[in-house]
Amino acid sequence: MGKLFLKLATLGAIVLTVMYFITGFLDWLSTESFRLEKPFWVMNQRGKSYDFAVIGSSRAENCTDVRTIEKVTGKKGVNLGVQGACFADNLIMFRRFLNNGNSTRVLLLEVDEYALDSRNSFLDPFKVQFYLPYLDDQWVQQIVADNISGTRYHLWRWLPPTKYIEYNTMYLTYCLQHGLGMMGFDFDKTGGSRLEANQAPFVFDAAWVIKNRKKEKTIDGKDLKYLNRLISYASERGVKVLLYTAPQYHEKLKYLENHRDFLAKMEEISHSCNIGYCNYEYDDLTRDPALFTDASHMNAKGTVLFSTKLAEEVRKAL
Amino acid sequence: MPFNSLSYLFFLPAVFLLVSLSRGKLQWLGLLASSVAFYAAFRVPYLILALFFVTAFTFAAGIRIERSNTPRGKQALLVTGILGNLLVLVLLKYLPFFSYTLNSLLGLLTSELFFPQASVLASVGVSYYVFQAISYLVDVYLEVEKAEPHFGYFALYISFFPKLLQGPIERCGTLLPQLKEPYRFDYDNVRSGLVLFAWGLWKKLVIADRLAPALNTAYGDVHGYSGISLALATYCYAVQIYCDFSGYTDMARGTALLFNIELTENFKAPYSATSVADFWRRWHISFSRWILDYIFKPLQMYWRSRGTVGTVAALLVTFVASGVWHGASWGFVIWGALHGLYMGVAVLYKPYQKKIHGFLGIRKGRLLTVWQTVITFHLVCFAWIFFRANSLSDASFVVRSLVELPAGNLGLASLAKLINIYGRNDALIVVAALVVLLGVGALGNRVRLFESPVYLRWPCYLALVFMIVLLSTFHSSSEFIYVQF
């Protein structure tokens, strides 16, 4: 049996050595150069100064146009929103953004019923796969530990190659695309906003909404905790926070069980943290189906109209 | 506890150490306790109860059959034993189907539910060990085997964890004597077992699980696809189910080899079969032998006076039963009936084969073999459509789309959509992995890995490990397909 263990140990040692080397290489490459995916683009920004930054989930990334706000206000901005990101994601990305020598005076934080119930609203609520290279950072470690299973966390922590083994295809693909010089969406050109390209006319379908809602929506304690942490963190770093809720088609509000609780909670946070809150869920824009791509996302035309309105609040905040 | 789970990675070495370190007479106890723990990991208490019932009931029935002095008594005990086992199978597996079908039929007359709709209970492994228990009873009845007097060994024979969830369905004559052998560490067996396990894991994680999203997308919304994309999805399913099931069997056989136990080889390159009968000699071998011995042969004997027609009828009944064994759904029934039909037609065609070949000028040779292999593969794939489709209407839509293919309705747009959703990287990895699989299959027994020099052997080990580590789909790994049967 000794011979077997010796051979298994040798095999294991060779595999681990190679995997540690690959892990180091991927940690270095992804923190230095990956920009194809939005989270990497956000976390790999370096040494830039902005007047305002937009953050949140898809309704920040897709429905808030930085270039329109820049045009109206004459100030420089960046969109740090990521589709399907929860507040824990936003917190990690915003911290990396600031720690990379970037700065912003105002943070426009998009809050809505979905982001406050991310586990029921998003397919992939916590985007842990993007933080694998940052697991040495205790701050990131703590948030990751809070959002994934203990077994996975400890495996990744004490045997780092396992994190890339789990997400092998994703990182191999990134390496391949990076090596081939492939370009994804040009976030540099749009300032991080990705306006909806879909031009198909939108028709509200109540039956579809009822059929596709996963669970009765609530206010998730964990999402609320990270929203508060994000606000506190920005305030501590001298960034003025402005909360806003992007428009969604007015009919949809009837089907959001946590809408009333959400409004009350936003009122409470805005009051207790002494920060502004603009809710566009009752704006006139929400009544025009021609401005939407689906019930909770505006199309490019709607986004530009909404961003023009939001720009006035940005101007006031600056 | 699935073989491709992280917990199994800790469980297996722990059992290996437990058995290696325990003294001779207690080794069976270590394996039995591990098997129960393995099954209990599913956290479905009634499954443990069902396993215990089948074990105790079959054990008692076996002993009583052996002790019974009259043929009629033996026969009654055998029937009772079989019915008792089938009752467990029906209760756990088929009750929801029966109540659904009866309600559907009666629902044509009225909208009320006549029978309470039974919930779908987890029945993991039940069909496998129930079939094993039935084969034991029949073998004892026919005096092919002696009844096992030791309850511990018998319980281990029924519940031995490597084959508990998906087989192979082992006969007591081959497995029980091996379980009774005192364990002695055998380096060659352990090495072979580990490599076989890794090979099975590779087939499952790199090929089967990577193919799953493509065909799940297409078969999940068949009306969104047409023509060539549905044909591609069906081919993908044929490869997926082979890699998934044979991968599991390799892992089961590899695990058993660690304990010096050889389980039945369940697959022998099934898609290189030159006829459907040949396919069944290569696919799920332990199951096809079971249905051959315990369903087909008795039926054929019973209908022997009817000659060829009797054989065809026996084949049809046997394969419909094999479809029903897979699950309570009409899709499985049609899948089984199709295989029965293929075999039946082959039986009827056989006497005329030489004449027809002679008339058409077809000669035996490589070209004919290739042609027969291609035809067999497509017949099997056609049956897979009913096996995989979510409903009969989905299956008929797929068939209609395929029928329209020669008319030029290729559905290239839906193919582009499928590739777009699936991703080129996954497709590339699967194609590369299939080349490796075919290459290893082609080498077959010509290259003996363990006899080759270290500078060839070790790169092979390392390549296998790195292929698993770097190309597997750990993040979206799914459960084994056959575990649901």
Tab-separated table of C-alpha atoms in Angstrom, chain A:
chain	number	residue	atom	x	y	z
A	1	MET	CA	0.000	0.000	0.000
A	2	GLY	CA	2.983	2.251	0.622
A	3	LYS	CA	3.924	2.064	-3.062
A	4	LEU	CA	0.413	3.162	-4.019
A	5	PHE	CA	0.410	6.122	-1.648
A	6	LEU	CA	3.859	7.164	-2.835
A	7	LYS	CA	2.751	7.120	-6.470
A	8	LEU	CA	-0.517	8.891	-5.712
A	9	ALA	CA	1.377	11.517	-3.731
A	10	THR	CA	3.803	12.014	-6.648
A	11	LEU	CA	0.938	12.352	-9.104
A	12	GLY	CA	-0.881	14.731	-6.769
A	13	ALA	CA	2.271	16.811	-6.253
A	14	ILE	CA	2.852	17.172	-10.016
A	15	VAL	CA	-0.788	18.103	-10.636
A	16	LEU	CA	-0.858	20.581	-7.743
A	17	THR	CA	2.416	22.221	-8.776
A	18	VAL	CA	1.141	22.785	-12.299
A	19	MET	CA	-2.232	23.955	-10.994
A	20	TYR	CA	-0.623	26.429	-8.565
A	21	PHE	CA	1.371	27.812	-11.458
A	22	ILE	CA	-1.806	28.125	-13.574
A	23	THR	CA	-3.631	29.731	-10.628
A	24	GLY	CA	-0.909	32.337	-10.186
A	25	PHE	CA	-0.922	33.073	-13.893
A	26	LEU	CA	-4.726	33.444	-14.014
A	27	ASP	CA	-4.756	35.629	-10.878
A	28	TRP	CA	-2.174	37.907	-12.499
A	29	LEU	CA	-3.692	37.964	-15.971
A	30	SER	CA	-7.274	38.559	-14.884
A	31	THR	CA	-6.432	41.354	-12.446
A	32	GLU	CA	-4.150	43.035	-14.958
A	33	SER	CA	-5.727	42.769	-18.341
A	34	PHE	CA	-9.160	41.154	-18.594
A	35	ARG	CA	-11.709	43.664	-19.842
A	36	LEU	CA	-14.064	41.604	-21.966
A	37	GLU	CA	-16.675	41.104	-19.259
A	38	LYS	CA	-18.202	44.107	-17.492
A	39	PRO	CA	-17.157	43.144	-13.919
A	40	PHE	CA	-13.518	42.838	-15.057
A	41	TRP	CA	-13.805	46.132	-16.951
A	42	VAL	CA	-15.034	47.809	-13.748
A	43	MET	CA	-12.438	46.227	-11.481
A	44	ASN	CA	-9.547	46.865	-13.910
A	45	GLN	CA	-10.156	50.617	-14.325
A	46	ARG	CA	-7.112	52.492	-13.090
A	47	GLY	CA	-6.316	56.057	-12.051
A	48	LYS	CA	-9.370	57.801	-13.500
A	49	SER	CA	-11.310	60.716	-12.011
A	50	TYR	CA	-15.028	61.029	-12.507
A	51	ASP	CA	-17.648	63.466	-11.315
A	52	PHE	CA	-20.287	60.790	-11.029
A	53	ALA	CA	-20.538	57.021	-11.188
A	54	VAL	CA	-23.647	54.924	-11.743
A	55	ILE	CA	-23.935	51.560	-10.007
A	56	GLY	CA	-26.562	48.823	-9.638
A	57	SER	CA	-27.850	45.913	-11.702
A	58	SER	CA	-29.198	45.779	-15.276
A	59	ARG	CA	-31.419	48.814	-14.697
A	60	ALA	CA	-28.228	50.759	-14.001
A	61	GLU	CA	-26.121	49.204	-16.772
A	62	ASN	CA	-28.783	49.102	-19.503
A	63	CYS	CA	-31.252	51.828	-18.558
A	64	THR	CA	-28.930	54.649	-17.484
A	65	ASP	CA	-26.887	56.332	-20.193
A	66	VAL	CA	-23.741	58.000	-18.913
A	67	ARG	CA	-23.066	59.821	-22.186
A	68	THR	CA	-26.515	61.496	-22.083
A	69	ILE	CA	-25.952	62.637	-18.492
A	70	GLU	CA	-22.498	63.928	-19.465
A	71	LYS	CA	-24.026	65.866	-22.354
A	72	VAL	CA	-26.621	67.532	-20.112
A	73	THR	CA	-24.384	68.231	-17.120
A	74	GLY	CA	-21.044	68.693	-18.817
A	75	LYS	CA	-19.540	66.408	-16.145
A	76	LYS	CA	-17.597	63.192	-16.593
A	77	GLY	CA	-19.176	59.918	-15.535
A	78	VAL	CA	-18.843	56.152	-15.603
A	79	ASN	CA	-21.356	53.345	-15.426
A	80	LEU	CA	-20.296	50.585	-12.998
A	81	GLY	CA	-23.622	48.744	-13.157
A	82	VAL	CA	-23.572	45.022	-13.998
A	83	GLN	CA	-26.522	42.972	-15.217
A	84	GLY	CA	-27.947	40.779	-12.457
A	85	ALA	CA	-25.557	42.128	-9.830
A	86	CYS	CA	-26.680	42.252	-6.216
A	87	PHE	CA	-25.499	44.890	-3.719
A	88	ALA	CA	-22.746	42.585	-2.449
A	89	ASP	CA	-21.398	42.523	-6.039
A	90	ASN	CA	-21.711	46.292	-6.288
A	91	LEU	CA	-19.822	46.709	-3.011
A	92	ILE	CA	-16.894	44.514	-4.095
A	93	MET	CA	-16.654	46.155	-7.514
A	94	PHE	CA	-16.952	49.694	-6.183
A	95	ARG	CA	-14.246	49.058	-3.600
A	96	ARG	CA	-11.881	47.615	-6.234
A	97	PHE	CA	-12.686	50.596	-8.410
A	98	LEU	CA	-11.701	53.059	-5.680
A	99	ASN	CA	-8.679	51.043	-4.571
A	100	ASN	CA	-7.308	51.133	-8.116
A	101	GLY	CA	-6.788	54.885	-7.804
A	102	ASN	CA	-10.090	55.891	-9.412
A	103	SER	CA	-12.338	58.502	-7.868
A	104	THR	CA	-15.860	59.849	-8.134
A	105	ARG	CA	-17.629	62.687	-6.359
A	106	VAL	CA	-21.158	61.294	-6.605
A	107	LEU	CA	-22.405	57.716	-6.648
A	108	LEU	CA	-25.770	57.196	-8.337
A	109	LEU	CA	-27.017	53.985	-6.790
A	110	GLU	CA	-29.918	52.289	-8.566
A	111	VAL	CA	-32.176	50.516	-6.065
A	112	ASP	CA	-35.267	48.525	-6.906
A	113	GLU	CA	-37.566	45.718	-5.830
A	114	TYR	CA	-35.453	43.166	-7.715
A	115	ALA	CA	-32.081	44.101	-6.240
A	116	LEU	CA	-33.591	43.953	-2.765
A	117	ASP	CA	-34.753	40.413	-3.428
A	118	SER	CA	-31.861	39.254	-5.589
A	119	ARG	CA	-32.160	35.552	-4.814
A	120	ASN	CA	-35.676	35.473	-6.246
A	121	SER	CA	-35.032	37.937	-9.038
A	122	PHE	CA	-31.669	37.165	-10.596
A	123	LEU	CA	-30.462	33.978	-12.245
A	124	ASP	CA	-26.982	34.247	-10.791
A	125	PRO	CA	-27.404	36.638	-7.851
A	126	PHE	CA	-23.825	36.713	-6.556
A	127	LYS	CA	-21.194	36.806	-9.283
A	128	VAL	CA	-18.504	35.029	-7.342
A	129	GLN	CA	-16.777	33.797	-10.496
A	130	PHE	CA	-15.393	37.285	-11.094
A	131	TYR	CA	-13.796	37.605	-7.651
A	132	LEU	CA	-11.647	34.472	-7.823
A	133	PRO	CA	-8.453	36.498	-8.469
A	134	TYR	CA	-9.192	38.711	-5.446
A	135	LEU	CA	-9.654	36.057	-2.799
A	136	ASP	CA	-6.387	37.055	-1.102
A	137	ASP	CA	-8.051	40.311	-0.132
A	138	GLN	CA	-9.594	39.771	3.329
A	139	TRP	CA	-12.382	42.189	2.559
A	140	VAL	CA	-13.430	40.240	-0.546
A	141	GLN	CA	-12.928	36.966	1.329
A	142	GLN	CA	-15.402	38.004	3.984
A	143	ILE	CA	-18.141	38.935	1.495
A	144	VAL	CA	-17.537	35.787	-0.555
A	145	ALA	CA	-17.705	33.635	2.597
A	146	ASP	CA	-21.024	35.265	3.418
A	147	ASN	CA	-22.480	34.465	0.005
A	148	ILE	CA	-21.317	30.948	-0.944
A	149	SER	CA	-21.312	27.580	0.811
A	150	GLY	CA	-18.704	26.980	3.496
A	151	THR	CA	-17.245	23.939	1.708
A	152	ARG	CA	-16.600	25.870	-1.493
A	153	TYR	CA	-15.185	28.842	0.341
A	154	HIS	CA	-12.767	26.819	2.446
A	155	LEU	CA	-11.674	24.729	-0.529
A	156	TRP	CA	-10.897	27.862	-2.534
A	157	ARG	CA	-9.248	29.518	0.424
A	158	TRP	CA	-6.943	26.685	1.395
A	159	LEU	CA	-6.516	25.041	-2.002
A	160	PRO	CA	-6.636	27.983	-4.437
A	161	PRO	CA	-6.391	25.919	-7.666
A	162	THR	CA	-9.856	24.502	-6.913
A	163	LYS	CA	-11.452	27.882	-7.632
A	164	TYR	CA	-10.205	27.845	-11.220
A	165	ILE	CA	-10.924	24.135	-11.523
A	166	GLU	CA	-14.590	24.896	-10.796
A	167	TYR	CA	-14.714	27.737	-13.312
A	168	ASN	CA	-12.199	26.219	-15.734
A	169	THR	CA	-14.132	26.752	-18.957
A	170	MET	CA	-14.882	30.375	-18.186
A	171	TYR	CA	-11.279	31.292	-17.418
A	172	LEU	CA	-9.826	29.166	-20.214
A	173	THR	CA	-12.185	30.938	-22.613
A	174	TYR	CA	-11.147	34.347	-21.275
A	175	CYS	CA	-7.489	33.435	-21.713
A	176	LEU	CA	-8.142	32.242	-25.239
A	177	GLN	CA	-10.140	35.336	-26.163
A	178	HIS	CA	-7.560	37.574	-24.513
A	179	GLY	CA	-4.714	35.810	-26.277
A	180	LEU	CA	-6.461	36.182	-29.610
A	181	GLY	CA	-7.016	39.877	-28.919
A	182	MET	CA	-10.782	39.480	-29.180
A	183	MET	CA	-12.833	42.503	-28.238
A	184	GLY	CA	-16.173	42.243	-26.480
A	185	PHE	CA	-18.580	45.122	-26.017
A	186	ASP	CA	-16.729	48.459	-26.179
A	187	PHE	CA	-17.450	49.797	-22.680
A	188	ASP	CA	-14.739	52.460	-23.051
A	189	LYS	CA	-16.745	54.038	-25.839
A	190	THR	CA	-20.046	54.123	-23.928
A	191	GLY	CA	-18.614	54.866	-20.494
A	192	GLY	CA	-19.835	51.478	-19.259
A	193	SER	CA	-23.495	51.843	-20.275
A	194	ARG	CA	-24.943	49.150	-22.515
A	195	LEU	CA	-28.207	50.395	-23.979
A	196	GLU	CA	-30.762	47.801	-25.042
A	197	ALA	CA	-30.345	47.064	-28.735
A	198	ASN	CA	-33.678	45.274	-28.981
A	199	GLN	CA	-36.049	47.422	-31.061
A	200	ALA	CA	-39.005	45.044	-31.008
A	201	PRO	CA	-42.237	46.716	-29.820
A	202	PHE	CA	-43.106	45.892	-26.230
A	203	VAL	CA	-46.545	44.599	-25.240
A	204	PHE	CA	-47.256	44.075	-21.561
A	205	ASP	CA	-48.350	40.495	-20.929
A	206	ALA	CA	-49.752	40.110	-17.409
A	207	ALA	CA	-50.215	36.349	-17.810
A	208	TRP	CA	-46.528	35.949	-18.687
A	209	VAL	CA	-45.484	38.042	-15.685
A	210	ILE	CA	-47.625	35.916	-13.348
A	211	LYS	CA	-46.385	32.680	-14.892
A	212	ASN	CA	-42.714	33.623	-14.732
A	213	ARG	CA	-42.440	35.124	-11.279
A	214	LYS	CA	-40.376	32.741	-9.245
A	215	LYS	CA	-41.613	33.417	-5.754
A	216	GLU	CA	-43.465	36.054	-3.852
A	217	LYS	CA	-41.057	38.929	-3.560
A	218	THR	CA	-39.852	40.130	-0.183
A	219	ILE	CA	-37.115	42.389	1.110
A	220	ASP	CA	-34.092	40.139	1.571
A	221	GLY	CA	-32.175	40.860	4.757
A	222	LYS	CA	-28.844	40.122	3.114
A	223	ASP	CA	-29.485	42.479	0.212
A	224	LEU	CA	-30.522	45.179	2.665
A	225	LYS	CA	-27.357	44.620	4.715
A	226	TYR	CA	-25.120	45.065	1.667
A	227	LEU	CA	-27.061	48.102	0.472
A	228	ASN	CA	-26.417	49.753	3.831
A	229	ARG	CA	-22.758	48.714	3.727
A	230	LEU	CA	-22.362	50.138	0.245
A	231	ILE	CA	-23.873	53.463	1.315
A	232	SER	CA	-21.686	53.595	4.439
A	233	TYR	CA	-18.565	52.623	2.496
A	234	ALA	CA	-19.120	55.327	-0.124
A	235	SER	CA	-19.819	57.928	2.555
A	236	GLU	CA	-16.666	56.950	4.477
A	237	ARG	CA	-14.637	57.434	1.281
A	238	GLY	CA	-16.120	60.919	0.828
A	239	VAL	CA	-18.449	59.961	-2.034
A	240	LYS	CA	-21.892	61.554	-2.011
A	241	VAL	CA	-24.601	58.915	-2.573
A	242	LEU	CA	-27.813	59.538	-4.494
A	243	LEU	CA	-30.347	56.711	-4.620
A	244	TYR	CA	-32.632	56.360	-7.611
A	245	THR	CA	-35.076	53.873	-9.049
A	246	ALA	CA	-35.222	53.608	-12.832
A	247	PRO	CA	-38.647	53.584	-14.515
A	248	GLN	CA	-40.463	50.330	-15.154
A	249	TYR	CA	-43.668	49.893	-17.080
A	250	HIS	CA	-46.480	51.122	-14.805
A	251	GLU	CA	-48.561	47.923	-15.110
A	252	LYS	CA	-45.694	45.859	-13.675
A	253	LEU	CA	-45.918	47.540	-10.266
A	254	LYS	CA	-49.223	45.771	-9.603
A	255	TYR	CA	-47.437	42.444	-9.680
A	256	LEU	CA	-44.514	43.304	-7.397
A	257	GLU	CA	-45.495	42.019	-3.973
A	258	ASN	CA	-42.698	43.867	-2.211
A	259	HIS	CA	-43.371	47.242	-3.849
A	260	ARG	CA	-44.950	48.897	-0.763
A	261	ASP	CA	-42.298	47.497	1.594
A	262	PHE	CA	-39.662	48.665	-0.842
A	263	LEU	CA	-40.976	52.229	-0.919
A	264	ALA	CA	-41.146	52.335	2.882
A	265	LYS	CA	-37.613	50.956	3.190
A	266	MET	CA	-36.199	53.484	0.739
A	267	GLU	CA	-37.894	56.273	2.643
A	268	GLU	CA	-36.356	54.959	5.851
A	269	ILE	CA	-32.835	54.615	4.400
A	270	SER	CA	-32.965	57.987	2.702
A	271	HIS	CA	-34.017	59.571	5.991
A	272	SER	CA	-31.653	57.727	8.315
A	273	CYS	CA	-28.581	58.156	6.053
A	274	ASN	CA	-29.570	61.657	5.029
A	275	ILE	CA	-29.203	60.948	1.315
A	276	GLY	CA	-31.404	61.858	-1.627
A	277	TYR	CA	-33.744	59.377	-3.280
A	278	CYS	CA	-35.447	59.819	-6.659
A	279	ASN	CA	-38.087	57.284	-7.643
A	280	TYR	CA	-39.062	57.286	-11.335
A	281	GLU	CA	-41.507	54.396	-11.046
A	282	TYR	CA	-44.445	56.839	-11.265
A	283	ASP	CA	-42.905	59.080	-13.906
A	284	ASP	CA	-44.838	59.820	-17.122
A	285	LEU	CA	-42.242	57.815	-19.027
A	286	THR	CA	-43.552	54.619	-17.416
A	287	ARG	CA	-46.865	54.916	-19.308
A	288	ASP	CA	-45.404	54.722	-22.807
A	289	PRO	CA	-44.803	51.136	-23.950
A	290	ALA	CA	-42.793	52.448	-26.900
A	291	LEU	CA	-39.988	53.277	-24.426
A	292	PHE	CA	-39.601	49.759	-23.072
A	293	THR	CA	-37.948	46.566	-24.183
A	294	ASP	CA	-39.634	44.574	-21.413
A	295	ALA	CA	-41.696	45.453	-18.361
A	296	SER	CA	-38.719	46.376	-16.204
A	297	HIS	CA	-36.162	47.590	-18.767
A	298	MET	CA	-36.286	50.651	-21.035
A	299	ASN	CA	-35.089	50.507	-24.593
A	300	ALA	CA	-32.401	52.820	-25.968
A	301	LYS	CA	-34.889	55.604	-26.694
A	302	GLY	CA	-36.458	55.391	-23.233
A	303	THR	CA	-33.034	55.233	-21.595
A	304	VAL	CA	-31.914	58.462	-23.262
A	305	LEU	CA	-35.142	60.248	-22.197
A	306	PHE	CA	-34.843	58.941	-18.651
A	307	SER	CA	-31.125	59.761	-18.405
A	308	THR	CA	-31.900	63.341	-19.455
A	309	LYS	CA	-34.262	63.601	-16.483
A	310	LEU	CA	-31.787	61.940	-14.130
A	311	ALA	CA	-29.083	64.353	-15.298
A	312	GLU	CA	-30.955	67.201	-13.597
A	313	GLU	CA	-30.622	65.417	-10.248
A	314	VAL	CA	-26.935	64.773	-10.952
A	315	ARG	CA	-26.447	68.471	-11.710
A	316	LYS	CA	-28.079	69.353	-8.377
A	317	ALA	CA	-25.981	66.797	-6.503
A	318	LEU	CA	-22.751	68.130	-8.006
